[in-house]
Amino acid sequence: MVKSRFAPSPTGNLHIGGARTALFNYLYTKHHGGVFVLRIEDTDVERSKDDYVKDILGGLSWLGIHWDEGPYYQMDRMDLYREHAYRLLAEGHAYKCYCTAEMLEEKRKKALKEGGKPHYDRTCRDLLPDDASSEGKPFVIRFRSPVSGEVSFTDLIRGTITFKCEELDDLIIFRTDSTPTYNFTVVVDDALMGITHIVRGDDHINNTPRQILIYEALKYPVPQFAHVPLIHGKDRTRLSKRHGATSLLEYRSDGFLPEALMNYLARLGWAHGDQEIFSQQELIEKFDLPNVGKSPSVFDMDKLTWLNGHYLKTLPAEDIAGRLLPFLQRMGIEASPDGRLVRIVVNLRERARTLKEMAQMAEYFFRDDFAFDETARVKFLTAATRPILVDFAEGLKAIASTDEEESLKALIEGLTKKYNAKPVGIIQPVRVALCGRTVSPGIFEVIAILGKEAVEKRLTRAVESIQ
RNA sequence: GUCCCCAUCGUCUAGCCUGGUCCAGGACACCGGCCUUUCAAGCCGGCAACGGGGGUUCGAAUCCCCCUGGGGACGCCA
């Protein structure tokens, strides 16, 4: 039975990188029919915030990642960590250290400057437990790491990775304020929760040997590890705020569909032959760790946008219409999810790449008093085109319904003859009169959706705008 | 500085494990054409990569070594 987890710390929003790690965990687990756990690692009291927890949960839900267990909060599990730490202490796998943070910082700087390893010098490692001089002094608990030998593990993505124990530190597992640290809580929780597979960013490779040592000291079975490469920004460094590594939810408000984002994220670092489009179900069927690449990938907004356009075109129009509503609302347009809106979506989905764009394109379908695009107005609403618009309005009177495309075609054809113009010469002025811009769906569709009354009103308004 | 990881078109990647079918395939972007009532979409075509050097082999993108380059980690953060 596979059991995995996503264990973010609520010290920031859920961004693209975290979301992909969560996704890989989720897909891998579901592929193997396992259990996916969500655990919030909030032991950094200073920086953890409830708003971030909200953002993380919200982002995962929106993306379509559902957890089977949790969310667990580490702050609720303090007794467990304390119990385990004191067990290590009692068994000699850990010791109290009285060095102050300032002292350590100094030593670290000095070592680094001299080109050495900035490791703890193990001053307190062999202090007698009842040393009178340490009475009542604040202390931290350090893990007693072996000084020689090596630790190796088989990474599911990279193969065997080996570290020499000399490289490892006697890391702090309990702080002066008696709160536990990451490398310790992560082991205790993963062990207690029965996590079998740990899929995480490769920035954790260095932590793995230390954690394995703790598993062994605690006599818990060591899980399988898989380290996925980090996502990079355009400058090929770790994704950060500079690269727009903001909340995943920002993509939602920018008009992206979770289907597109999930598809894109999955393909970032993973591939299944030449296939580009995957539904969530298909991802679960096809995703597996051995196919995950080893090298970091760069986030490409263009490709995400393309995928989003694809889903806009292929998801049911009714569905898209529903999702468009909040974007219209944000523009002050109260639309209802009716057949008319669906018709609008069907016409705009070929052109828009995001819901936000689509809403902007849809504006004139809901407002008679839109502003004319200045360039379009100057070019197409002129003394020369005025009679065309007048004639068009006149001809429209004879047509019973704007759904009569043949009649409208005939009307335009007639005008092309009268004015010795190409169809575009008639259509563009009409388009600007009806939409306020030179770009829109096919003119017959626009007219049909608008309906006779609105078309007449707009033609009149356009004609009157020409002095 | 030390340790760890990585290395195919501008980007995401297939191929690498199980060498030949790869003068390297797909996708995004870009360029051109077709279609056309605008803009898109769609279709067709084009540009474009195995970091370098040594091996091994009849033969290497594929296996081995070195170099270079890039990234990550060295916290009483996670």
Coordinates of C-alpha atoms (C1' of nucleotides) in Angstrom, one line a residue:
Chain A
M1 CA 0.0 0.0 0.0
V2 CA 1.4 3.3 -1.1
K3 CA 1.0 6.2 1.3
S4 CA 2.4 9.6 0.5
R5 CA 2.1 13.1 1.8
F6 CA 2.4 16.7 0.9
A7 CA 3.9 18.7 3.8
P8 CA 4.1 22.4 3.1
S9 CA 5.0 24.9 5.7
P10 CA 2.6 27.8 5.9
T11 CA 5.2 30.5 5.7
G12 CA 4.2 31.5 2.2
N13 CA 1.5 30.9 -0.4
L14 CA 1.2 27.8 -2.4
H15 CA 3.1 28.5 -5.6
I16 CA 3.7 26.6 -8.8
G17 CA 6.6 24.6 -7.4
G18 CA 4.8 23.5 -4.3
A19 CA 1.7 22.7 -6.4
R20 CA 3.7 20.5 -8.7
T21 CA 5.3 18.6 -5.8
A22 CA 1.8 18.1 -4.4
L23 CA 0.5 17.0 -7.8
F24 CA 3.3 14.4 -8.3
N25 CA 2.6 13.0 -4.9
Y26 CA -1.1 12.9 -5.6
L27 CA -0.7 11.3 -9.1
Y28 CA 1.8 8.8 -8.0
T29 CA -0.3 7.7 -5.0
K30 CA -3.6 7.5 -6.9
H31 CA -1.8 5.6 -9.7
H32 CA -1.0 3.0 -7.2
G33 CA -4.3 3.2 -5.4
G34 CA -2.8 4.6 -2.3
V35 CA -3.6 7.1 0.4
F36 CA -2.5 10.8 0.1
V37 CA -2.0 12.8 3.3
L38 CA -1.8 16.5 3.8
R39 CA 0.2 17.8 6.7
I40 CA 0.9 21.4 7.6
E41 CA 4.4 21.9 9.0
D42 CA 3.8 24.9 11.2
T43 CA 6.6 24.5 13.7
D44 CA 8.2 27.8 12.7
V45 CA 5.9 29.8 15.0
E46 CA 7.5 33.1 13.9
R47 CA 6.7 32.8 10.2
S48 CA 3.7 30.6 10.0
K49 CA 0.4 32.3 9.2
D50 CA -3.2 31.2 9.0
D51 CA -3.7 33.1 5.8
Y52 CA -1.0 30.9 4.2
V53 CA -2.8 27.7 5.4
K54 CA -5.9 29.0 3.8
D55 CA -4.1 29.8 0.6
I56 CA -2.5 26.3 0.5
L57 CA -5.7 24.4 1.1
G58 CA -7.6 26.7 -1.3
G59 CA -5.0 26.3 -4.0
L60 CA -4.9 22.5 -3.8
S61 CA -8.7 22.2 -3.9
W62 CA -9.0 24.5 -6.8
L63 CA -6.3 22.6 -8.8
G64 CA -8.2 19.4 -8.1
I65 CA -5.9 17.7 -5.7
H66 CA -7.9 16.0 -2.9
W67 CA -6.3 14.5 0.2
D68 CA -7.5 11.4 1.9
E69 CA -6.2 12.3 5.3
G70 CA -5.5 15.5 7.1
P71 CA -4.8 18.2 7.1
Y72 CA -2.7 17.4 10.2
Y73 CA -1.0 20.2 12.0
Q74 CA 2.4 19.7 13.6
M75 CA 1.6 22.2 16.3
D76 CA -1.0 19.7 17.5
R77 CA 1.5 16.9 17.8
M78 CA 4.1 18.5 20.1
D79 CA 3.9 15.7 22.7
L80 CA 4.8 13.2 20.1
Y81 CA 8.0 15.0 19.2
R82 CA 9.0 15.7 22.8
E83 CA 8.5 12.0 23.7
H84 CA 10.7 10.9 20.7
A85 CA 13.4 13.4 21.4
Y86 CA 13.7 12.4 25.0
R87 CA 13.8 8.8 24.0
L88 CA 16.8 9.6 21.8
L89 CA 18.3 11.5 24.6
A90 CA 17.8 8.6 27.0
E91 CA 19.3 6.1 24.5
G92 CA 22.3 8.2 23.9
H93 CA 21.4 9.1 20.3
A94 CA 21.0 12.7 21.2
Y95 CA 22.6 15.1 23.6
K96 CA 22.1 18.5 25.2
C97 CA 24.1 21.4 23.7
Y98 CA 24.6 24.6 25.6
C99 CA 26.3 26.6 22.8
T100 CA 24.5 29.9 22.1
A101 CA 23.2 30.8 18.7
E102 CA 25.6 33.8 18.6
M103 CA 28.6 31.6 19.3
L104 CA 27.6 29.2 16.6
E105 CA 27.0 31.9 14.0
E106 CA 30.5 33.2 14.6
K107 CA 32.1 29.8 14.3
R108 CA 30.1 29.2 11.1
K109 CA 31.3 32.4 9.6
K110 CA 34.9 31.7 10.5
A111 CA 34.8 28.2 9.1
L112 CA 33.3 29.5 5.8
K113 CA 35.9 32.2 5.5
E114 CA 38.7 29.7 6.0
G115 CA 37.2 27.6 3.3
G116 CA 36.1 24.8 5.6
K117 CA 32.8 23.2 6.3
P118 CA 30.5 25.4 8.4
H119 CA 29.7 22.6 10.7
Y120 CA 29.0 22.4 14.4
D121 CA 32.3 21.7 16.2
R122 CA 30.6 19.2 18.6
T123 CA 31.8 21.1 21.7
C124 CA 29.0 19.7 23.8
R125 CA 28.9 16.2 22.3
D126 CA 30.8 14.5 25.1
L127 CA 29.8 16.6 28.0
L128 CA 28.9 14.6 31.1
P129 CA 25.2 14.6 31.7
D130 CA 25.4 15.8 35.2
D131 CA 28.0 18.5 34.5
A132 CA 27.4 21.1 37.2
S133 CA 28.4 24.0 35.1
S134 CA 25.5 23.4 32.8
E135 CA 22.9 23.6 35.6
G136 CA 19.9 25.6 34.6
K137 CA 21.4 26.9 31.4
P138 CA 19.3 27.0 28.3
F139 CA 20.1 24.2 25.9
V140 CA 19.1 22.6 22.6
I141 CA 19.0 18.9 21.8
R142 CA 21.3 17.7 19.1
F143 CA 21.2 14.4 17.2
R144 CA 24.4 12.4 17.7
S145 CA 25.4 11.7 14.2
P146 CA 28.0 9.0 13.4
V147 CA 31.4 10.4 12.7
S148 CA 32.4 7.8 10.2
G149 CA 30.9 5.5 7.6
E150 CA 28.4 6.4 4.9
V151 CA 24.7 6.7 4.4
S152 CA 23.2 5.8 1.0
F153 CA 19.7 5.4 -0.3
T154 CA 18.1 4.6 -3.6
D155 CA 16.3 7.5 -5.0
L156 CA 13.3 6.4 -7.2
I157 CA 14.2 9.1 -9.7
R158 CA 18.0 9.3 -9.5
G159 CA 19.3 6.0 -8.3
T160 CA 21.8 5.5 -5.5
I161 CA 23.0 8.5 -3.7
T162 CA 25.7 8.2 -1.1
F163 CA 26.9 10.6 1.6
K164 CA 29.9 10.3 3.9
C165 CA 29.0 10.7 7.5
E166 CA 31.8 13.3 8.0
E167 CA 29.7 15.6 5.8
L168 CA 26.8 15.3 8.2
D169 CA 26.2 17.6 11.2
D170 CA 25.0 17.0 14.7
L171 CA 21.8 18.8 13.8
I172 CA 19.5 20.4 16.3
I173 CA 16.3 18.5 16.8
F174 CA 14.9 20.6 19.7
R175 CA 15.3 24.4 20.1
T176 CA 16.0 26.3 23.2
D177 CA 12.3 27.1 23.5
S178 CA 11.7 23.3 23.3
T179 CA 10.0 23.3 20.0
P180 CA 11.2 20.7 17.5
T181 CA 12.9 21.4 14.2
Y182 CA 12.0 20.3 10.7
N183 CA 14.4 17.4 10.2
F184 CA 13.1 15.8 13.3
T185 CA 9.4 16.3 13.1
V186 CA 9.3 15.2 9.5
V187 CA 10.8 11.9 10.4
V188 CA 8.6 11.3 13.4
D189 CA 5.4 12.2 11.5
D190 CA 6.3 10.3 8.3
A191 CA 7.1 7.2 10.5
L192 CA 4.0 7.5 12.7
M193 CA 1.7 8.2 9.8
G194 CA 3.1 5.2 7.9
I195 CA 4.3 7.2 4.9
T196 CA 5.9 4.7 2.4
H197 CA 7.0 7.2 -0.3
I198 CA 8.4 10.6 0.1
V199 CA 8.2 12.7 -3.1
R200 CA 9.7 16.1 -2.6
G201 CA 11.9 18.8 -4.2
D202 CA 15.5 17.9 -4.8
D203 CA 16.5 20.7 -2.5
H204 CA 15.9 18.1 0.2
I205 CA 18.4 15.6 -1.1
N206 CA 20.9 16.8 1.5
N207 CA 18.5 16.3 4.3
T208 CA 17.8 12.8 3.4
P209 CA 20.8 11.1 4.9
R210 CA 20.3 13.0 8.2
Q211 CA 16.7 11.9 8.3
I212 CA 17.6 8.3 7.5
L213 CA 20.0 8.3 10.5
I214 CA 17.1 9.5 12.7
Y215 CA 14.8 6.8 11.4
E216 CA 17.4 4.3 12.3
A217 CA 18.0 5.7 15.7
L218 CA 14.3 5.6 16.3
K219 CA 14.1 2.1 14.9
Y220 CA 11.5 3.0 12.4
P221 CA 11.5 1.6 8.8
V222 CA 13.0 4.0 6.3
P223 CA 10.6 5.0 3.5
Q224 CA 11.3 5.3 -0.2
F225 CA 12.5 8.6 -1.5
A226 CA 12.0 10.4 -4.8
H227 CA 13.5 13.8 -5.4
V228 CA 12.0 15.8 -8.2
P229 CA 13.9 18.6 -9.8
L230 CA 13.0 22.1 -8.9
I231 CA 11.2 24.5 -11.2
H232 CA 13.3 27.4 -12.3
G233 CA 12.5 30.9 -13.5
K234 CA 13.7 32.3 -16.8
D235 CA 17.1 33.0 -15.2
R236 CA 17.4 29.4 -14.3
T237 CA 17.5 29.9 -10.6
R238 CA 15.1 28.6 -8.1
L239 CA 11.6 30.0 -8.5
S240 CA 11.0 33.0 -6.2
K241 CA 8.8 36.0 -6.0
R242 CA 10.9 37.6 -8.6
H243 CA 9.6 35.1 -11.1
G244 CA 6.0 35.7 -10.1
A245 CA 6.0 32.7 -7.8
T246 CA 2.9 34.0 -6.2
S247 CA -0.1 32.1 -5.0
L248 CA -1.5 29.5 -7.3
L249 CA -4.8 31.1 -6.8
E250 CA -3.6 34.1 -8.7
Y251 CA -3.7 32.0 -11.8
R252 CA -7.4 31.4 -11.1
S253 CA -8.1 35.1 -11.0
D254 CA -6.0 35.6 -14.1
G255 CA -8.5 33.4 -15.9
F256 CA -6.7 30.1 -16.1
L257 CA -8.5 26.8 -15.8
P258 CA -7.4 24.2 -13.2
E259 CA -7.5 21.6 -16.0
A260 CA -4.9 23.5 -17.9
L261 CA -2.7 24.2 -15.0
M262 CA -2.8 20.6 -13.8
N263 CA -1.9 19.4 -17.3
Y264 CA 0.9 21.9 -17.6
L265 CA 2.3 21.2 -14.2
A266 CA 2.3 17.5 -14.9
R267 CA 4.2 17.9 -18.1
L268 CA 6.8 20.0 -16.4
G269 CA 9.4 17.4 -15.6
W270 CA 7.4 14.4 -16.7
A271 CA 6.4 13.1 -20.1
H272 CA 4.5 10.2 -21.6
G273 CA 5.9 9.9 -25.1
D274 CA 4.8 12.7 -27.3
Q275 CA 1.4 13.2 -25.6
E276 CA 0.7 16.8 -24.5
I277 CA -3.0 16.7 -23.4
F278 CA -4.0 14.8 -20.4
S279 CA -7.1 14.7 -18.3
Q280 CA -6.8 14.2 -14.6
Q281 CA -8.0 10.6 -15.0
E282 CA -5.4 10.0 -17.7
L283 CA -2.6 11.5 -15.6
I284 CA -3.5 9.1 -12.8
E285 CA -3.4 6.2 -15.2
K286 CA -0.2 7.1 -16.8
F287 CA 1.9 9.0 -14.3
D288 CA 4.8 7.2 -12.6
L289 CA 8.0 8.2 -11.0
P290 CA 10.5 6.5 -13.3
N291 CA 9.3 8.8 -16.1
V292 CA 10.1 12.0 -14.2
G293 CA 13.1 13.8 -15.5
K294 CA 16.2 14.7 -13.5
S295 CA 17.0 18.1 -14.7
P296 CA 15.3 21.3 -13.6
S297 CA 12.7 22.9 -15.9
V298 CA 11.8 26.4 -16.7
F299 CA 8.3 27.6 -16.2
D300 CA 6.9 28.7 -19.6
M301 CA 3.9 31.0 -19.5
D302 CA 3.4 30.7 -23.2
K303 CA 2.8 27.0 -23.1
L304 CA 0.5 27.3 -20.1
T305 CA -1.5 29.9 -22.0
W306 CA -1.7 27.7 -25.1
L307 CA -3.0 24.8 -23.0
N308 CA -5.5 27.0 -21.3
G309 CA -6.8 28.0 -24.8
H310 CA -7.1 24.4 -25.6
Y311 CA -9.2 23.6 -22.6
L312 CA -11.3 26.7 -23.2
K313 CA -12.1 25.3 -26.7
T314 CA -12.7 21.7 -25.7
L315 CA -14.5 21.7 -22.3
P316 CA -18.3 21.9 -22.5
A317 CA -19.4 25.4 -23.4
E318 CA -22.0 25.4 -20.6
D319 CA -19.2 24.7 -18.2
I320 CA -17.0 27.5 -19.5
A321 CA -20.0 29.8 -19.4
G322 CA -20.5 29.1 -15.7
R323 CA -16.9 29.8 -15.0
L324 CA -16.9 33.0 -17.0
L325 CA -19.6 34.5 -14.8
P326 CA -17.3 35.8 -12.0
F327 CA -15.1 37.4 -14.5
L328 CA -18.0 39.3 -16.1
Q329 CA -19.2 40.2 -12.6
R330 CA -15.8 41.7 -11.9
M331 CA -16.4 44.0 -14.8
G332 CA -19.7 45.0 -13.4
I333 CA -21.7 42.8 -15.8
E334 CA -24.4 40.7 -14.2
A335 CA -25.0 37.9 -16.7
S336 CA -27.0 34.8 -16.3
P337 CA -25.9 31.3 -17.4
D338 CA -28.4 31.0 -20.1
G339 CA -28.4 29.9 -23.7
R340 CA -27.3 33.4 -24.9
L341 CA -24.2 33.2 -22.7
V342 CA -23.4 29.8 -24.0
R343 CA -23.7 31.1 -27.5
I344 CA -21.4 33.9 -26.7
V345 CA -18.9 31.5 -25.2
V346 CA -19.0 29.3 -28.3
N347 CA -18.0 32.3 -30.4
L348 CA -15.4 33.7 -28.1
R349 CA -13.6 30.5 -27.0
E350 CA -11.8 30.2 -30.3
R351 CA -10.3 33.6 -29.7
A352 CA -9.7 33.9 -26.0
R353 CA -6.8 32.2 -24.2
T354 CA -8.0 33.0 -20.7
L355 CA -11.4 33.6 -19.0
K356 CA -10.3 37.1 -18.2
E357 CA -9.6 37.8 -21.9
M358 CA -12.9 36.2 -22.8
A359 CA -14.8 38.5 -20.4
Q360 CA -13.1 41.5 -21.9
M361 CA -14.1 40.3 -25.4
A362 CA -17.6 39.8 -24.3
E363 CA -18.2 43.2 -22.9
Y364 CA -20.2 44.7 -25.8
F365 CA -22.6 41.8 -25.7
F366 CA -23.9 43.2 -22.4
R367 CA -23.7 46.9 -22.9
D368 CA -25.2 49.1 -25.5
D369 CA -23.3 52.2 -24.4
F370 CA -19.7 50.9 -24.7
A371 CA -17.0 53.2 -25.7
F372 CA -15.7 53.1 -29.3
D373 CA -12.1 52.1 -29.8
E374 CA -10.6 55.4 -31.0
T375 CA -8.6 54.0 -33.8
A376 CA -11.5 52.0 -35.0
R377 CA -13.9 54.9 -34.8
V378 CA -11.6 57.2 -36.8
K379 CA -11.1 54.6 -39.5
F380 CA -14.5 53.1 -39.8
L381 CA -17.1 55.6 -38.6
T382 CA -16.6 58.3 -41.2
A383 CA -18.6 60.5 -43.5
A384 CA -17.9 57.8 -46.2
T385 CA -19.2 54.9 -44.2
R386 CA -22.2 56.8 -42.7
P387 CA -24.5 56.1 -45.7
I388 CA -23.5 52.4 -45.5
L389 CA -24.6 52.2 -41.9
V390 CA -27.8 54.0 -42.7
D391 CA -28.6 51.7 -45.6
F392 CA -27.7 48.7 -43.5
A393 CA -30.1 49.8 -40.8
E394 CA -32.8 50.4 -43.4
G395 CA -32.3 47.0 -45.0
L396 CA -32.5 45.4 -41.6
K397 CA -36.1 46.6 -41.1
A398 CA -37.2 44.2 -43.8
I399 CA -35.6 41.2 -42.1
A400 CA -37.8 39.6 -39.5
S401 CA -35.2 37.9 -37.4
T402 CA -31.5 38.4 -36.9
D403 CA -31.2 34.6 -37.1
E404 CA -31.9 34.8 -40.9
E405 CA -28.3 34.6 -42.0
E406 CA -29.2 34.3 -45.7
S407 CA -31.2 37.5 -45.6
L408 CA -28.4 39.3 -43.9
K409 CA -25.9 38.0 -46.4
A410 CA -28.1 39.2 -49.2
L411 CA -28.3 42.6 -47.6
I412 CA -24.6 42.9 -47.4
E413 CA -24.2 41.6 -50.9
G414 CA -26.6 44.3 -52.1
L415 CA -24.5 47.0 -50.4
T416 CA -21.3 45.7 -51.8
K417 CA -22.8 46.3 -55.3
K418 CA -24.3 49.7 -54.5
Y419 CA -21.0 51.0 -53.0
N420 CA -18.8 49.0 -55.3
A421 CA -17.0 47.6 -52.2
K422 CA -15.7 44.3 -51.0
P423 CA -17.7 42.6 -48.3
V424 CA -15.1 43.7 -45.8
G425 CA -15.8 47.3 -46.7
I426 CA -19.3 46.9 -45.5
I427 CA -18.7 44.6 -42.6
Q428 CA -16.0 46.5 -40.8
P429 CA -18.0 49.7 -40.3
V430 CA -20.9 47.6 -39.1
R431 CA -18.7 45.7 -36.8
V432 CA -17.3 48.8 -35.3
A433 CA -20.9 50.2 -34.9
L434 CA -22.0 47.1 -33.2
C435 CA -19.0 46.2 -31.1
G436 CA -17.0 49.3 -30.8
R437 CA -13.9 47.6 -32.1
T438 CA -12.5 46.0 -35.3
V439 CA -12.2 42.5 -33.7
S440 CA -15.1 40.3 -33.0
P441 CA -16.7 37.0 -33.9
G442 CA -18.2 36.6 -37.3
I443 CA -20.5 39.5 -38.0
F444 CA -23.6 37.3 -38.6
E445 CA -23.0 35.6 -35.2
V446 CA -22.7 39.0 -33.5
I447 CA -25.9 40.3 -35.1
A448 CA -27.8 37.1 -34.2
I449 CA -26.7 37.2 -30.6
L450 CA -27.4 40.9 -30.2
G451 CA -30.8 40.7 -31.7
K452 CA -32.6 43.1 -33.9
E453 CA -33.4 45.7 -31.4
A454 CA -29.9 46.1 -30.0
V455 CA -28.5 46.1 -33.5
E456 CA -30.8 48.9 -34.6
K457 CA -30.0 50.9 -31.5
R458 CA -26.3 50.6 -32.0
L459 CA -26.4 51.5 -35.7
T460 CA -28.4 54.6 -34.8
R461 CA -25.9 55.5 -32.1
A462 CA -23.0 55.0 -34.5
V463 CA -24.5 57.0 -37.2
E464 CA -25.2 59.8 -34.7
S465 CA -21.7 59.8 -33.6
I466 CA -20.6 60.8 -37.0
Q467 CA -21.1 64.6 -37.3
Chain B
rG1 C1' 34.9 26.9 0.0
rU2 C1' 32.8 21.9 0.9
rC3 C1' 29.1 18.3 -0.3
rC4 C1' 25.1 16.7 -3.5
rC5 C1' 22.5 16.8 -8.1
rC6 C1' 22.0 17.8 -13.2
rA7 C1' 23.4 18.5 -18.7
rU8 C1' 19.0 16.8 -26.3
rC9 C1' 16.1 22.7 -30.4
rG10 C1' 15.0 29.6 -27.2
rU11 C1' 11.4 26.7 -23.8
rC12 C1' 8.8 21.8 -22.3
rU13 C1' 10.4 17.2 -23.8
rA14 C1' 10.9 11.8 -26.7
rG15 C1' 15.0 8.8 -27.5
rC16 C1' 19.4 6.9 -23.2
rC17 C1' 18.4 1.5 -18.9
rU18 C1' 18.1 -3.1 -23.4
rG19 C1' 24.3 0.9 -28.3
rG20 C1' 22.8 0.7 -35.1
rU21 C1' 15.9 1.7 -37.5
rC22 C1' 18.3 9.3 -35.0
rC23 C1' 22.3 13.3 -40.9
rA24 C1' 17.7 13.0 -33.5
rG25 C1' 10.9 12.9 -33.0
rG26 C1' 6.7 15.8 -30.8
rA27 C1' 4.8 20.4 -28.4
rC28 C1' 5.1 25.8 -27.2
rA29 C1' 7.1 30.2 -29.2
rC30 C1' 8.8 32.3 -33.8
rC31 C1' 8.7 32.8 -39.4
rG32 C1' 6.0 31.7 -44.1
rG33 C1' 1.7 29.9 -46.8
rC34 C1' -3.5 28.3 -47.2
rC35 C1' -8.4 29.5 -45.5
rU36 C1' -11.0 34.1 -44.7
rU37 C1' -16.1 39.3 -43.1
rU38 C1' -12.0 41.4 -38.8
rC39 C1' -9.2 38.8 -35.1
rA40 C1' -8.3 34.3 -33.8
rA41 C1' -8.8 29.1 -34.6
rG42 C1' -7.6 25.3 -38.0
rC43 C1' -4.5 23.1 -41.8
rC44 C1' 0.3 22.9 -44.5
rG45 C1' 5.5 24.2 -44.5
rG46 C1' 10.1 26.3 -42.3
rC47 C1' 13.9 27.7 -38.5
rA48 C1' 16.2 25.3 -34.5
rA49 C1' 19.6 20.8 -30.2
rC50 C1' 22.7 15.7 -28.6
rG51 C1' 28.2 21.4 -23.9
rG52 C1' 33.8 19.9 -24.8
rG53 C1' 37.6 16.2 -24.7
rG54 C1' 39.1 11.3 -24.2
rG55 C1' 38.0 6.2 -24.2
rU56 C1' 35.0 1.2 -25.1
rU57 C1' 33.0 -0.6 -29.9
rC58 C1' 32.6 -2.4 -36.6
rG59 C1' 29.2 1.5 -34.8
rA60 C1' 27.5 6.2 -29.2
rA61 C1' 22.7 11.2 -28.1
rU62 C1' 22.8 6.3 -25.9
rC63 C1' 28.2 2.8 -22.0
rC64 C1' 32.9 4.6 -19.0
rC65 C1' 36.3 8.7 -17.4
rC66 C1' 37.8 13.8 -17.2
rC67 C1' 36.7 18.9 -18.0
rU68 C1' 33.4 22.7 -18.4
rG69 C1' 28.8 24.8 -17.4
rG70 C1' 24.4 25.2 -14.5
rG71 C1' 21.6 24.3 -10.1
rG72 C1' 20.9 22.9 -5.0
rA73 C1' 22.4 22.4 0.1
rC74 C1' 25.6 23.8 4.0
rG75 C1' 20.1 27.7 9.9
rC76 C1' 17.8 27.1 17.2
rC77 C1' 13.7 27.8 8.2
rA78 C1' 11.0 24.2 6.1

